[in-house]
Structure formats: structure tokens, C-alpha cells
Short mmCIF file of C-alpha atoms and ligand atoms in Angstrom, two decimals:
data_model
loop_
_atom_site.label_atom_id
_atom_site.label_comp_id
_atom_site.label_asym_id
_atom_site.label_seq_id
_atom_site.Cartn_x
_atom_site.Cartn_y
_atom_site.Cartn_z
CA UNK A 98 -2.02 11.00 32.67
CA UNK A 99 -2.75 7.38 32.73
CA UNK A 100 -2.18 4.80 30.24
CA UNK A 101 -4.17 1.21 30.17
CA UNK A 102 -4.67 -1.19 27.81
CA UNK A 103 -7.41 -4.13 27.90
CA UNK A 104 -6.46 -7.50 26.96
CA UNK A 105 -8.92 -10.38 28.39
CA UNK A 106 -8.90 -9.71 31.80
CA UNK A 107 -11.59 -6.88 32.90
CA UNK A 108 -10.94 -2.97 33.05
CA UNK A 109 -13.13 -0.22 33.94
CA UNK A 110 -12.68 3.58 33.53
CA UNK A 111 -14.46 6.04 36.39
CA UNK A 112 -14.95 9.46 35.88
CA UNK A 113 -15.09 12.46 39.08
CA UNK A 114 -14.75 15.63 39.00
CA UNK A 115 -11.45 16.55 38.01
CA UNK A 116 -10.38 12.94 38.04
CA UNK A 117 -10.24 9.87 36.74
CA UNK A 118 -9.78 6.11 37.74
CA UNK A 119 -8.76 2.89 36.47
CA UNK A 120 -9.50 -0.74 38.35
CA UNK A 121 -10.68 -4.08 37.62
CA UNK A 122 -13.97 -3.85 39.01
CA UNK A 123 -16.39 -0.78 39.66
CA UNK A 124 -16.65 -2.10 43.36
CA UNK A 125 -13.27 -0.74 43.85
CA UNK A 126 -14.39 2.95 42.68
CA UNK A 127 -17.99 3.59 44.28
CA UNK A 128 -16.03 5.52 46.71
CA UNK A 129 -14.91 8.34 44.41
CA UNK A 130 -17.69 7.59 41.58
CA UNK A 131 -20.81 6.02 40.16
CA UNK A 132 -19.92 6.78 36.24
CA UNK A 133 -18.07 3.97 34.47
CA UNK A 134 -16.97 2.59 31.06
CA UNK A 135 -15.65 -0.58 30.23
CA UNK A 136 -12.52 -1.25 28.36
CA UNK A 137 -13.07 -4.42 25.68
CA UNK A 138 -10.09 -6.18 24.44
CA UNK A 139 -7.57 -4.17 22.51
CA UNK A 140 -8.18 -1.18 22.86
CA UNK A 141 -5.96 1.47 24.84
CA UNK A 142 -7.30 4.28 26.91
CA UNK A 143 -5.03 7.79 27.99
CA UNK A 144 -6.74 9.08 30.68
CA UNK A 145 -6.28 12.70 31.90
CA UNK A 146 -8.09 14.87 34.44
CA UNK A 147 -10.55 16.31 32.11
CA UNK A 148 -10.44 13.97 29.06
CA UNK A 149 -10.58 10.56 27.74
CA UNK A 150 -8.87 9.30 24.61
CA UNK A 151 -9.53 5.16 23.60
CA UNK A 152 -8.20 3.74 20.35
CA UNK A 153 -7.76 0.41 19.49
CA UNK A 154 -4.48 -1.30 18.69
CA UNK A 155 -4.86 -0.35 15.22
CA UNK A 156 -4.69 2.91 15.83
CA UNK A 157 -8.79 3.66 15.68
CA UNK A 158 -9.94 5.84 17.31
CA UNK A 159 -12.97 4.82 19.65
CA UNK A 160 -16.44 6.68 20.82
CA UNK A 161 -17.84 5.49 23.77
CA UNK A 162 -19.16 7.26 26.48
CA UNK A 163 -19.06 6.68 30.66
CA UNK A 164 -22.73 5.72 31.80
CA UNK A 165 -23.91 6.32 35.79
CA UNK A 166 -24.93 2.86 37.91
CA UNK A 167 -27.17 3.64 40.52
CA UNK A 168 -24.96 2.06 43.12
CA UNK A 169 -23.29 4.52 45.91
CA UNK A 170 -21.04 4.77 48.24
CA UNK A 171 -22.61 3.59 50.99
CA UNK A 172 -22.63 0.35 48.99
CA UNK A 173 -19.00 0.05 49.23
CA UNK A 174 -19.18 0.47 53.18
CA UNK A 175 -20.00 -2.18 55.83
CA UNK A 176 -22.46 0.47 57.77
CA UNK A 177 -21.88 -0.96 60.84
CA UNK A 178 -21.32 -4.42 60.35
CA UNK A 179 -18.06 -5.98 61.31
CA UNK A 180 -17.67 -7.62 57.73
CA UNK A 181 -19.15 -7.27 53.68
CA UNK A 182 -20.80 -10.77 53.97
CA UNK A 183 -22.56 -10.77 57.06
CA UNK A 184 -23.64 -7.11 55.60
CA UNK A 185 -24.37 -8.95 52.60
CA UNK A 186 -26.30 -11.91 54.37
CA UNK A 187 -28.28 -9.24 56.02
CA UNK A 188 -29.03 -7.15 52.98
CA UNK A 189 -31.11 -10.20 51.53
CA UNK A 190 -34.91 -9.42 52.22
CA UNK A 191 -34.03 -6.27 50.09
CA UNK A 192 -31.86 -7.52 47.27
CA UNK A 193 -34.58 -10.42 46.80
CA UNK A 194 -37.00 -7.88 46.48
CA UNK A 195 -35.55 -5.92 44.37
CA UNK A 196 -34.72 -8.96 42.02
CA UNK A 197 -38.51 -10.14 42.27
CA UNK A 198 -40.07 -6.28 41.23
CA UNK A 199 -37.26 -6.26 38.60
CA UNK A 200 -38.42 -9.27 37.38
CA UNK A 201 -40.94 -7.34 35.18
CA UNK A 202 -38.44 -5.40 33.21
CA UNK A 203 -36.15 -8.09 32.81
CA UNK A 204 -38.47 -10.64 30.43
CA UNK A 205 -39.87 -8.10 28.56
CA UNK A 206 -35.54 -8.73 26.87
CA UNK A 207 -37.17 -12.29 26.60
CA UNK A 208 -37.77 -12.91 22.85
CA UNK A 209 -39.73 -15.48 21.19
CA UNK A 210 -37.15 -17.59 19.25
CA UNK A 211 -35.65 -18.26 22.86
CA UNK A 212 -38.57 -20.69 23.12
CA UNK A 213 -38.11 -22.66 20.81
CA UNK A 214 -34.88 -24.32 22.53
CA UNK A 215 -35.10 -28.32 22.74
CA UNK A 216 -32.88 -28.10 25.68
CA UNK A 217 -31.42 -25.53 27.78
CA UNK A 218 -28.00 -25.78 28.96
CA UNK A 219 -26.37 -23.67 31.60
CA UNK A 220 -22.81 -22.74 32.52
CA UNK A 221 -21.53 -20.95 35.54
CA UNK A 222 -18.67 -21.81 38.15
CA UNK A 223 -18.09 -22.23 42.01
CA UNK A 224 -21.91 -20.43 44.05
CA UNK A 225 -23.16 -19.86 40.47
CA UNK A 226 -22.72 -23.28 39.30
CA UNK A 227 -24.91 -24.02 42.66
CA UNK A 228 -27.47 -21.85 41.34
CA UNK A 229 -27.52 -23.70 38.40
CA UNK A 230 -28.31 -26.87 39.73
CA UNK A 231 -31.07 -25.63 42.09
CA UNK A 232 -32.62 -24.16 38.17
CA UNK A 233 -32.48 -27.85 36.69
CA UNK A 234 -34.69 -28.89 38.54
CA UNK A 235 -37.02 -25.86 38.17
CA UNK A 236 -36.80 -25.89 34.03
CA UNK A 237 -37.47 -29.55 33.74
CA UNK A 238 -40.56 -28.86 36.29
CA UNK A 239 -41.75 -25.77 34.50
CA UNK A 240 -40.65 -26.41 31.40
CA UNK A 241 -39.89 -29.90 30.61
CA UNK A 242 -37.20 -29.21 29.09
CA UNK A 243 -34.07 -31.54 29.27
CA UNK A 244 -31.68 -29.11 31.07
CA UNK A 245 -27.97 -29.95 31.45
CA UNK A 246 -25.54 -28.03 34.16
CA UNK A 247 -21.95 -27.38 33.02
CA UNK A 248 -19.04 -26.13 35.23
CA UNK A 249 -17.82 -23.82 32.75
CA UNK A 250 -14.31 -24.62 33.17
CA UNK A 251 -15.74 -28.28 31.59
CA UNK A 252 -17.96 -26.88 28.81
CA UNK A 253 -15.21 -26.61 26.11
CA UNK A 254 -14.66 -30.52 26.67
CA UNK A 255 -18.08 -31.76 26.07
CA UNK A 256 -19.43 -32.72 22.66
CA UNK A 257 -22.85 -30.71 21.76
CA UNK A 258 -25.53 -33.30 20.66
CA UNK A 259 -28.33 -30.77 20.20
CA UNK A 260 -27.59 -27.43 18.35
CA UNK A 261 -30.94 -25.66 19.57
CA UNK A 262 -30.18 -26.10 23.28
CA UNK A 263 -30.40 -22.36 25.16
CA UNK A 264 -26.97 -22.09 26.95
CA UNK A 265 -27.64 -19.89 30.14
CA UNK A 266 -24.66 -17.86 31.17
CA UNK A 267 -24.64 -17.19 35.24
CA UNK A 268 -21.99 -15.53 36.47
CA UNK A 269 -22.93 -12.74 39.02
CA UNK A 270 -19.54 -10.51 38.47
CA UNK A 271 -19.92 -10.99 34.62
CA UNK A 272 -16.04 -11.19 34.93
CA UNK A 273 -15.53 -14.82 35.30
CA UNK A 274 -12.93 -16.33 32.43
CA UNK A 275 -13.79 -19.67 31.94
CA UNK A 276 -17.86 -18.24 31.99
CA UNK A 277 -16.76 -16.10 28.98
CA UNK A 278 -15.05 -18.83 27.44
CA UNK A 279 -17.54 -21.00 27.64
CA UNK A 280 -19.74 -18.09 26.10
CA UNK A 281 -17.77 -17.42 23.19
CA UNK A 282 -17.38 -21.40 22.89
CA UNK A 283 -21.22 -21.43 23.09
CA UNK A 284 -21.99 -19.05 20.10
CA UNK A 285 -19.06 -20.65 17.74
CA UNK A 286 -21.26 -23.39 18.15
CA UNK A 287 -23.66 -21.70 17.17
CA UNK A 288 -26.04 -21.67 20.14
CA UNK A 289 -28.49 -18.88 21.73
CA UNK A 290 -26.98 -17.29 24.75
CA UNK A 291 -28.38 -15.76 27.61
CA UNK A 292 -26.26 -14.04 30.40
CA UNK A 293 -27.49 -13.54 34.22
CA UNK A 294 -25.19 -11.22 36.19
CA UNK A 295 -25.12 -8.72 38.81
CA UNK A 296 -23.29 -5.94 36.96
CA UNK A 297 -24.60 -4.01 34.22
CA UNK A 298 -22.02 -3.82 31.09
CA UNK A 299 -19.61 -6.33 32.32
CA UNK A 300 -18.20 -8.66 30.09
CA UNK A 301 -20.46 -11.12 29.85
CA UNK A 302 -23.34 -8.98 28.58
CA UNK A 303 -21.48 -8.04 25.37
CA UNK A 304 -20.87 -12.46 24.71
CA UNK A 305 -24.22 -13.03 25.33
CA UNK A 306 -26.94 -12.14 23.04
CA UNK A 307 -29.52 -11.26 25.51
CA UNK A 308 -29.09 -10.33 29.38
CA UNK A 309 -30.76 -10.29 32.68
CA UNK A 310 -29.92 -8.67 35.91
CA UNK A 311 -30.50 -10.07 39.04
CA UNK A 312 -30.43 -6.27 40.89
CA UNK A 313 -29.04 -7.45 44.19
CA UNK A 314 -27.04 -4.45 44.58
CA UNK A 315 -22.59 -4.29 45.03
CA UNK A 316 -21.28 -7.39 46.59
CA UNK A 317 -17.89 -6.72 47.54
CA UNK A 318 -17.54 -10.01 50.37
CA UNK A 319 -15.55 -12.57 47.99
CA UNK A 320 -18.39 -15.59 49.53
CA UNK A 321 -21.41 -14.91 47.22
CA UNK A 322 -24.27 -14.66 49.73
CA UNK A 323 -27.03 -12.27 48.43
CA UNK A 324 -26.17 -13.06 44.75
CA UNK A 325 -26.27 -16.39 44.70
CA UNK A 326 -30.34 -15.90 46.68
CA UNK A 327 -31.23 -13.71 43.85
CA UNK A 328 -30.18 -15.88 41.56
CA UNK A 329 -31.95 -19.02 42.82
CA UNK A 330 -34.80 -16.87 42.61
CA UNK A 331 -34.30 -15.31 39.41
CA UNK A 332 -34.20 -19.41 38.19
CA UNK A 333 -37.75 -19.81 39.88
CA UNK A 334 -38.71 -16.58 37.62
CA UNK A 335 -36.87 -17.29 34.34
CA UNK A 336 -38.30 -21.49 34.47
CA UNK A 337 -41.81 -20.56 35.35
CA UNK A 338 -42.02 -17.47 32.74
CA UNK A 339 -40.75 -20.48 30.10
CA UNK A 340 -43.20 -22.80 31.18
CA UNK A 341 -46.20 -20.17 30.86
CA UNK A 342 -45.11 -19.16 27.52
CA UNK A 343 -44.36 -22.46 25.86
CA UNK A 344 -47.62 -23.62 27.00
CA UNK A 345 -46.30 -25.99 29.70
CA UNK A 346 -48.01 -24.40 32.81
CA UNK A 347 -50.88 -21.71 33.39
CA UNK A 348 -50.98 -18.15 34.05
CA UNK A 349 -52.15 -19.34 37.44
CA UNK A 350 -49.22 -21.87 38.25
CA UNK A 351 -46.87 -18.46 36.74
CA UNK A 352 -48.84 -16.19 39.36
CA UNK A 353 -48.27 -18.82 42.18
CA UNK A 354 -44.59 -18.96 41.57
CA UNK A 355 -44.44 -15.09 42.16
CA UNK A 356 -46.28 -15.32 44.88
CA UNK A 357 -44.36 -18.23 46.83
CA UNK A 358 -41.17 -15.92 46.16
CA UNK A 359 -42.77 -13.37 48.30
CA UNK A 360 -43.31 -16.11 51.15
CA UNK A 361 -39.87 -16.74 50.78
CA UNK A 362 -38.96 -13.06 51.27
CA UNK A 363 -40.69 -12.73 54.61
CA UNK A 364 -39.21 -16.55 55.47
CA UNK A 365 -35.74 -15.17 54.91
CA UNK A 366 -36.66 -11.96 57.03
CA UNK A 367 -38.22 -14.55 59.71
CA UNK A 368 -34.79 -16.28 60.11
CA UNK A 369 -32.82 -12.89 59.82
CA UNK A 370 -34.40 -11.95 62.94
CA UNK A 371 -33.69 -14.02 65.53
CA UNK A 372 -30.14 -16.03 64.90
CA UNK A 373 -29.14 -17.22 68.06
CA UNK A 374 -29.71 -20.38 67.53
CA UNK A 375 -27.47 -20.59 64.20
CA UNK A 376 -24.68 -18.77 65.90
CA UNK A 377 -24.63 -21.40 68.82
CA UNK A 378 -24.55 -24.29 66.62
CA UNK A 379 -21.97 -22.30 64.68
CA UNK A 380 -19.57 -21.99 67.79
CA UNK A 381 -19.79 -25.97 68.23
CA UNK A 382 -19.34 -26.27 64.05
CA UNK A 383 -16.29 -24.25 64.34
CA UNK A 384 -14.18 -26.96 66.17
CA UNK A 385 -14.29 -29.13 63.40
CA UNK A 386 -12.56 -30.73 60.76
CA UNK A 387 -14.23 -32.10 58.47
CA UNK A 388 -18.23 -32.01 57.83
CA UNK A 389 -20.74 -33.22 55.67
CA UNK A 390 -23.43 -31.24 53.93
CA UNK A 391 -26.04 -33.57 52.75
CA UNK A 392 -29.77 -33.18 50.79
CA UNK A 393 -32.02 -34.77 48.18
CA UNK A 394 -33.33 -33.61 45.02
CA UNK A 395 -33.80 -29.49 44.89
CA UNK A 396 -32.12 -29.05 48.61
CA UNK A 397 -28.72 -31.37 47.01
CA UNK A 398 -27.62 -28.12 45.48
CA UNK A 399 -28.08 -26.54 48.21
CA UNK A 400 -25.90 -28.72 50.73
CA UNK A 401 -23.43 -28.45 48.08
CA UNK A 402 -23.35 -24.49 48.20
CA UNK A 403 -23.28 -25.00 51.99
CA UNK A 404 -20.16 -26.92 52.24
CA UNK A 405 -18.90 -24.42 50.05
CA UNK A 406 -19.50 -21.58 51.72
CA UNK A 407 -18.45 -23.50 55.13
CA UNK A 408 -14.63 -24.27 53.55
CA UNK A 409 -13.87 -21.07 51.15
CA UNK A 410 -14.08 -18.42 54.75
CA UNK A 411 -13.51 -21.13 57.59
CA UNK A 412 -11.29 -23.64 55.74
CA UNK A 413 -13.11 -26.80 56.94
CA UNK A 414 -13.19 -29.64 54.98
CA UNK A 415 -16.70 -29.77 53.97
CA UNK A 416 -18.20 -31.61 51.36
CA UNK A 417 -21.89 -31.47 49.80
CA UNK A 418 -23.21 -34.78 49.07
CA UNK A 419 -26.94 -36.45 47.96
CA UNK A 420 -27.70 -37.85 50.98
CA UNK A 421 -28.95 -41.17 49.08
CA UNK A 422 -25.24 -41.42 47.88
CA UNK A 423 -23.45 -41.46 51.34
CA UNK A 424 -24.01 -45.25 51.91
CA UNK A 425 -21.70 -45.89 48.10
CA UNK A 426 -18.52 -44.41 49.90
CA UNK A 427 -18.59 -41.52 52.48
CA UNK A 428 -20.46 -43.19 55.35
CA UNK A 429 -16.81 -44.78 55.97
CA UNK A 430 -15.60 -41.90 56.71
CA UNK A 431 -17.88 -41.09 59.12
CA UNK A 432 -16.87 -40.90 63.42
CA UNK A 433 -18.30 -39.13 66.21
CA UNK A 434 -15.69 -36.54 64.75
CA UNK A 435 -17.60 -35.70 61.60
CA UNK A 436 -20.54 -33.89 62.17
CA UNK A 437 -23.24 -34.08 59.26
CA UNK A 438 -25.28 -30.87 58.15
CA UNK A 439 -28.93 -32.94 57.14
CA UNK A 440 -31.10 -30.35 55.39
CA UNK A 441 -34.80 -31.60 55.51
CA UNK A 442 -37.48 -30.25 53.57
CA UNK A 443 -41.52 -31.33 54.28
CA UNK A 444 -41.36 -33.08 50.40
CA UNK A 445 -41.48 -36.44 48.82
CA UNK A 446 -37.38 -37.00 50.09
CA UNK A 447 -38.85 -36.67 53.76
CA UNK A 448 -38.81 -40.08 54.91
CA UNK A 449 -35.73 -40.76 52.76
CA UNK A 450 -33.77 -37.44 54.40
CA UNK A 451 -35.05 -39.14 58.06
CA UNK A 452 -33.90 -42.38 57.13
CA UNK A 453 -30.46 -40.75 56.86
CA UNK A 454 -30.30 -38.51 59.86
CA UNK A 455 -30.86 -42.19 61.26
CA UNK A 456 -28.06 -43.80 59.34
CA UNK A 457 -25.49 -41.15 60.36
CA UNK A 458 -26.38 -41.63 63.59
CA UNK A 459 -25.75 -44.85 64.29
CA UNK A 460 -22.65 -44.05 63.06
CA UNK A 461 -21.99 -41.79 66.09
CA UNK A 462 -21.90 -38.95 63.85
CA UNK A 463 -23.70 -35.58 65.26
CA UNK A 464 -26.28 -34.29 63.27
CA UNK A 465 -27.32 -31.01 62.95
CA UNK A 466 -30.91 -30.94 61.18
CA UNK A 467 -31.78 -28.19 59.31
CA UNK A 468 -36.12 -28.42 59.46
CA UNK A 469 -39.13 -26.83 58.63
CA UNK A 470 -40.83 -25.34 61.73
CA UNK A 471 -43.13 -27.73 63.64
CA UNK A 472 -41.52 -30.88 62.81
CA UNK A 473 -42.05 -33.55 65.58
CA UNK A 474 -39.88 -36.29 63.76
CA UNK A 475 -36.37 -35.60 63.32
CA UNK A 476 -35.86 -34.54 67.56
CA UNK A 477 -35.99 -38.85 67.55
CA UNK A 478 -32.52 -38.84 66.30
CA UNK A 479 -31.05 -35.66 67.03
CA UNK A 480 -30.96 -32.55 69.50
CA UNK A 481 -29.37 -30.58 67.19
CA UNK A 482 -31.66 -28.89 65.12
CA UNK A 483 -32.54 -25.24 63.24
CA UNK A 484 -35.67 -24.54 61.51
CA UNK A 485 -36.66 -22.53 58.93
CA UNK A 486 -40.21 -20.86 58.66
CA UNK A 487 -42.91 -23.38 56.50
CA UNK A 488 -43.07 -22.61 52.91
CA UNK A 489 -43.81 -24.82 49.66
CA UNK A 490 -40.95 -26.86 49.99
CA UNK A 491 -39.91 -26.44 46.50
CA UNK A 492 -39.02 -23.17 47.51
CA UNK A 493 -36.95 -23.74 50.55
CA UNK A 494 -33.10 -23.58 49.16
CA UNK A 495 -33.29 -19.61 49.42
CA UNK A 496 -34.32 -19.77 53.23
CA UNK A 497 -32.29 -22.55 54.15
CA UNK A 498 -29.02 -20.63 52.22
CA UNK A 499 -29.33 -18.18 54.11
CA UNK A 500 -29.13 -20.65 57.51
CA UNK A 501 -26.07 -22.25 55.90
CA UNK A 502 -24.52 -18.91 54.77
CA UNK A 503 -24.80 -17.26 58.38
CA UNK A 504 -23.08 -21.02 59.62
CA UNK A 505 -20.14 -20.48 58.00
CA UNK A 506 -20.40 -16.80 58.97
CA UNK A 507 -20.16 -17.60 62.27
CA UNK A 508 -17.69 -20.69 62.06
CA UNK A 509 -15.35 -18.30 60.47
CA UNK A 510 -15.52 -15.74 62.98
CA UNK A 511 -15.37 -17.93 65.72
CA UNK A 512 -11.93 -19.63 64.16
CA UNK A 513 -10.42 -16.04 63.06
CA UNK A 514 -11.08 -15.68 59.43
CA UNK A 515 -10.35 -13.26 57.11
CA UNK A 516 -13.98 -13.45 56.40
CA UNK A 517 -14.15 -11.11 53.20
CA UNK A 518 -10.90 -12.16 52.03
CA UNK A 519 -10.28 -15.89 52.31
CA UNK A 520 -6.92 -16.92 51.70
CA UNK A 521 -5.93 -17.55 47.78
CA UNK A 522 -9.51 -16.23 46.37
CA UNK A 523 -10.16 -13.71 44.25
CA UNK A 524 -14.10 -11.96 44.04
CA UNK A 525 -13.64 -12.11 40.23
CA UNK A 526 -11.74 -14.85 38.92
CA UNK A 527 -10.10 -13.73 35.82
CA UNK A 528 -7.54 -16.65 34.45
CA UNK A 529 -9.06 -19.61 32.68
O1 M6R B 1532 -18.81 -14.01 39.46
P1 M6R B 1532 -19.19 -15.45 39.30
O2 M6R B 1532 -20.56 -15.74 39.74
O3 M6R B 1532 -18.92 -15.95 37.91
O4 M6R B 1532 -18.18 -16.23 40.24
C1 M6R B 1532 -18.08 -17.63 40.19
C2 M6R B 1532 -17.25 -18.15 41.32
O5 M6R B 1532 -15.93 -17.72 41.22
C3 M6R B 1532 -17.81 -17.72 42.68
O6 M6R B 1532 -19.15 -18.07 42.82
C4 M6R B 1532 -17.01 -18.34 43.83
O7 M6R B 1532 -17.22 -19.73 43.87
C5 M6R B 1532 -17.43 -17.66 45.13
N1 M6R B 1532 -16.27 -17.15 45.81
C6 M6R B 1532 -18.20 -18.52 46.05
O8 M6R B 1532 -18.57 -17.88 47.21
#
């Protein structure tokens, strides 16, 4: 017989044949089974081979009843891979897929009244706050929205000026404390809430009043890799399907959007397929110390997720910055030491970005450009360079993730890591 009780951290029941488990996270179980049911707060479950008994701490008595996830157990294996995340990495072309076809089920849960937000708001933390940012600029371009990005440890602390704002939830685990928090903060104030995660009936999903699943499958790495894709895509989906309803774009600018996402499906399988020239430029990344990730307008998010991805599983210093902003402090920082990670997109920052890779330069710093395939500019001021197959280049953060992900892949490796367990993280992050 076992005994657990719930109280604000997660819990989840499996049931096998014969037996039964208790964990924090179904991840942990899709070894021995695929039926679960979450705890909530409060309540207290006696578990025995053949039967379940939850009541709450009043003493009532509770009915709810295990449901199957269609994940397996070769989900919860690395099939051949030497780790979860470059598993994960790999795993993208799919999980992007599947988030793109699943798209269709997932805003027919889109009501009506959701439109009539005056701003949308959204809260996430660490890859998912990255996410976030990339979607900013995607609602105020489909939408026109105003659209504000909260860390969700923050959210508590700022003052609400508009009470009709749409607060969008994103946490992939559906686990994450302060996201909850800042969920339950977000309805007390009276606000409509909309959850994104990974995992169907976690936490999250029974804050929020509406969900949507981004259906990239178990990620069991603690770096967010194919989550944090799907969700930048699932942003692209979500802004766009806004726009078109409220008016703001046509059913032809909606249909382009969906099918841009499929050029950036066959981009990411492009760059999936030949990655020698990452891993070399890895190798030399791995010897140093500190680095600079740096980007303009809808690729700044992604030079911050970069940086992070670089320190959480190699633990180098690494910090995301808009490049414009590097001459207001960092560029004193810079030596031949600190190599700079320029991510260059074919858009209205191009001259700007080039202006930079210039800057850094002169200041002996290596530069590693990250570019769009056929560029004949940025080989003026550096040697170092990786491209990424041509697409609209308001879609290029999901292709040139993946480049940055499979960097600090290969850093890591090349150093030593613990790759899927970095030191001091947790997957789910369950204290405020
Ligand atoms: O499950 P969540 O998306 O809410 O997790 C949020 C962060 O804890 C998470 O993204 C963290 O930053 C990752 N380890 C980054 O790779």
C-alpha cells in the first residue's frame, strides 16, 4: 500500500497491471505505464495493487478516474542517441509537425469572447519566457494588439492597468510554480487565461480557463529543445488565427502563415542533415569563457534562448543581448577572448546586424555569423560562419534554434557535461 498526499507541488498516480505508481511527473512512469491521474491539492490517495482510494483532507471521498496518454515507452528511451536532448533536437521535424496538423483541433477551444482582449499579456519562465518574446512580436504584427511579456516570477509585482488584457500561460511541463502563481494571480484579477503546455492534465490546465497543446511529444532532457520550437510555432499559429478573426489580416495572410511553417519544417530538416559544420564551430566554442549571443528585433529572443541554452548544459557565461544595445555597456567587455554569436536574418535589421559583426570586430572579438544561405556580405568581416536554409525571415528563430541548440549540444559534450542533467536544475521547477 502506498500513501501520498498533494500539496502544491505536482503528483501523478500510474496504473499497470497489478501495480501502481506514484512520481512527480508521468515522464518518470512511461516505462511501466501510459494511464495516469493527477493528484490536486489536498487530497490524499491509498494506493494498492488493484485499487485506488482519494479523499480530500476533509475526509471526502473523491471520483476520478486514470485516463491513457498516447506517449510510450520508447519515448522515455534515447533509441540510440548518446543523450535525451540531442534525441530531442533531432526529434524536431516531427514534433513541429505534429504541433502544425494539431493546430486544427486546438482553436476550435478558441472562443469568441477571447477576442475581444485590448491587450494580451503573457507569462512563462526561463526557454518559455523566450518563446514569449519571439510571440510579441508576432501578436502586435498579426494582431495589433499591445502585448506585454512577463517573467512569471515578476507578474505578482506589476500593477494591471487594463483588466481585459488575455494573459497567456506558457509553460511546456504545466508544472512550473511561479507560472501557476502567476495564473491564479491572473484570474483574482480577474483576467481571461489561456494555458500552452506540453502535457495534457497538468496543473496548469485546471488554472487556466482554456488550453492548448503544443503535441511535441515527452521531453525528458532538462534543456527545452523541441518544446520551446513548437512553441515558437504554436505563437506564429495562435497570433495569425487572432489576426484573421478580429479582422486584422486575411484568410490569405492566415493561409500563408501555415504555409511558411511548413518551409520551416523542411528548413529545420535541411540543417538536421548535415551538422558538421555546427559541431566544428562547437569544438572551438567549447574553449571559452564567456560569449555573447546577439540579434535584432524577432531573432533578439532568440540570441537570448541561445545563450541560455549555451550556459544551463556547458556552464559558459553567455549572455543574449540586442545587438543595437552592445555599444551602451557590453562592447567593454569585449577581447579577442570573447567570441560573439551574430545571428543575421535577410530583414530590415540586415545592415544594422552587419554593422555590428563589424563593430565586434574591430574589437578583436571572433565572430561566428549565423546567415541565411547565399549571403556574400558578412564573409567581409568574418570566416566564421553557419547558414541556415532561406525562408521569410520572420520565420527564421525556429531554424536558427535549432543551430544554437545543437551549439551548446556540442560545447557541452566536448567540455564533459552532464548534458541531460545540468548541475542544480530541475526539468520541472516546482518552488516559487
Ligand atoms: O516547464 P516550463 O516551460 O514552465 O519551464 C520553464 C523553465 O524552467 C525552463 O524553460 C528552463 O528554463 C529550461 N531548463 C530551459 O532549458
Amino acid at each position: 500500500m502506498i500513501v501520498s498526499a498533494r500539496m502544491r507541488s505536482p503528483m501523478v498516480l500510474g496504473k499497470g497491471v497489478n501495480e501502481g505508481f506514484v512520481a512527480s511527473d508521468v515522464t518518470a512512469l512511461l516505462k511501466y505505464t501510459n494511464r495516469f491521474l493527477y493528484m490536486e491539492d489536498g487530497e490524499i490517495a491509498t494506493l494498492t495493487r488493484d485499487n485506488l482510494h482519494i479523499e480530500t483532507l476533509e475526509g471526502k471521498t473523491v471520483k476520478r478516474a486514470f485516463t491513457s496518454v498516447d506517449w510510450g515507452e520508447e519515448d522515455a528511451e534515447k533509441g540510440g542517441f548518446d543523450h535525451f536532448m540531442i534525441k530531442e533536437i533531432f526529434e524536431q521535424p516531427q514534433s513541429l509537425h505534429q504541433t502544425l496538423t494539431g493546430w486544427r483541433s486546438e482553436e476550435e477551444r478558441l472562443s469568441r469572447e477571447l477576442l475581444s482582449a485590448r491587450m494580451m499579456r503573457v507569462v512563462a519562465c526561463g526557454t518559455s519566457y523566450h518563446a514569449g518574446l519571439v510571440g510579441r512580436y508576432l501578436f502586435e504584427k498579426f494582431t495589433k494588439l499591445p502585448t506585454q511579456v512577463d517573467m512569471a516570477s515578476e507578474y505578482r509585482y506589476a500593477d494591471s492597468t487594463l483588466d481585459d488584457s488575455l494573459v497567456l500561460l506558457m509553460t511546456q511541463s504545466g508544472e512550473t510554480a511561479d507560472t501557476i502563481a502567476a495564473a491564479r494571480e491572473a484570474r483574482r484579477r480577474g483576467m481571461r487565461t489561456i494555458a500552452m503546455t506540453n502535457v495534457v492534465g497538468s496543473t496548469i490546465t485546471r488554472e487556466s480557463e482554456t488550453s492548448l497543446y503544443l503535441r511535441s511529444g515527452p521531453e525528458i532532457g532538462v534543456a527545452a529543445s523541441k518544446t520551446f520550437t513548437s512553441q515558437v510555432m504554436m505563437m506564429y499559429l495562435l497570433s495569425s488565427h487572432m489576426g484573421y478573426k478580429m479582422g486584422r489580416i486575411s484568410k490569405g495572410e492566415y493561409d500563408a502563415v501555415q504555409t511558411n511553417l511548413r518551409h520551416v519544417i523542411r528548413a529545420v530538416g535541411g540543417i538536421l542533415n548535415d551538422i558538421s559544420r555546427i559541431k566544428e564551430q562547437a569544438k572551438w566554442l567549447s574553449e571559452a569563457r564567456d560569449a555573447f549571443y546577439i540579434g535584432r528585433y524577432i531573432n533578439f529572443p532568440t540570441a537570448l534562448e541561445g545563450a541560455l541554452k549555451m550556459k544551463e548544459i556547458s556552464y559558459i557565461h553567455c549572455e543574449g543581448y540586442p545587438a543595437g544595445e552592445l555599444k551602451h555597456g557590453p562592447l567593454a567587455l569585449l577581447t579577442e577572448e570573447t567570441p560573439i554569436i551574430a545571428i543575421i536574418s535577410d530583414d530590415h535589421t540586415y545592415e544594422k546586424m552587419l554593422g555590428n559583426v563589424g563593430e565586434c570586430s574591430a574589437r578583436s572579438s571572433p565572430v561566428l555569423a549565423i546567415v541565411p544561405e547565399g549571403d556574400r556580405e558578412v564573409k567581409r568581416y568574418t570566416d566564421r560562419i553557419i547558414t541556415y536554409p532561406r525562408i521569410d525571415p520572420l520565420f527564421s528563430p525556429i531554424p536558427i534554434s535549432v543551430i544554437l541548440q545543437l551549439l551548446a549540444y556540442y560545447a557541452a559534450k566536448e567540455r564533459g557535461c552532464e548534458i541531460d542533467k545540468p548541475r542544480n536544475l530541475a526539468k520541472s521547477v516546482t518552488v516559487e
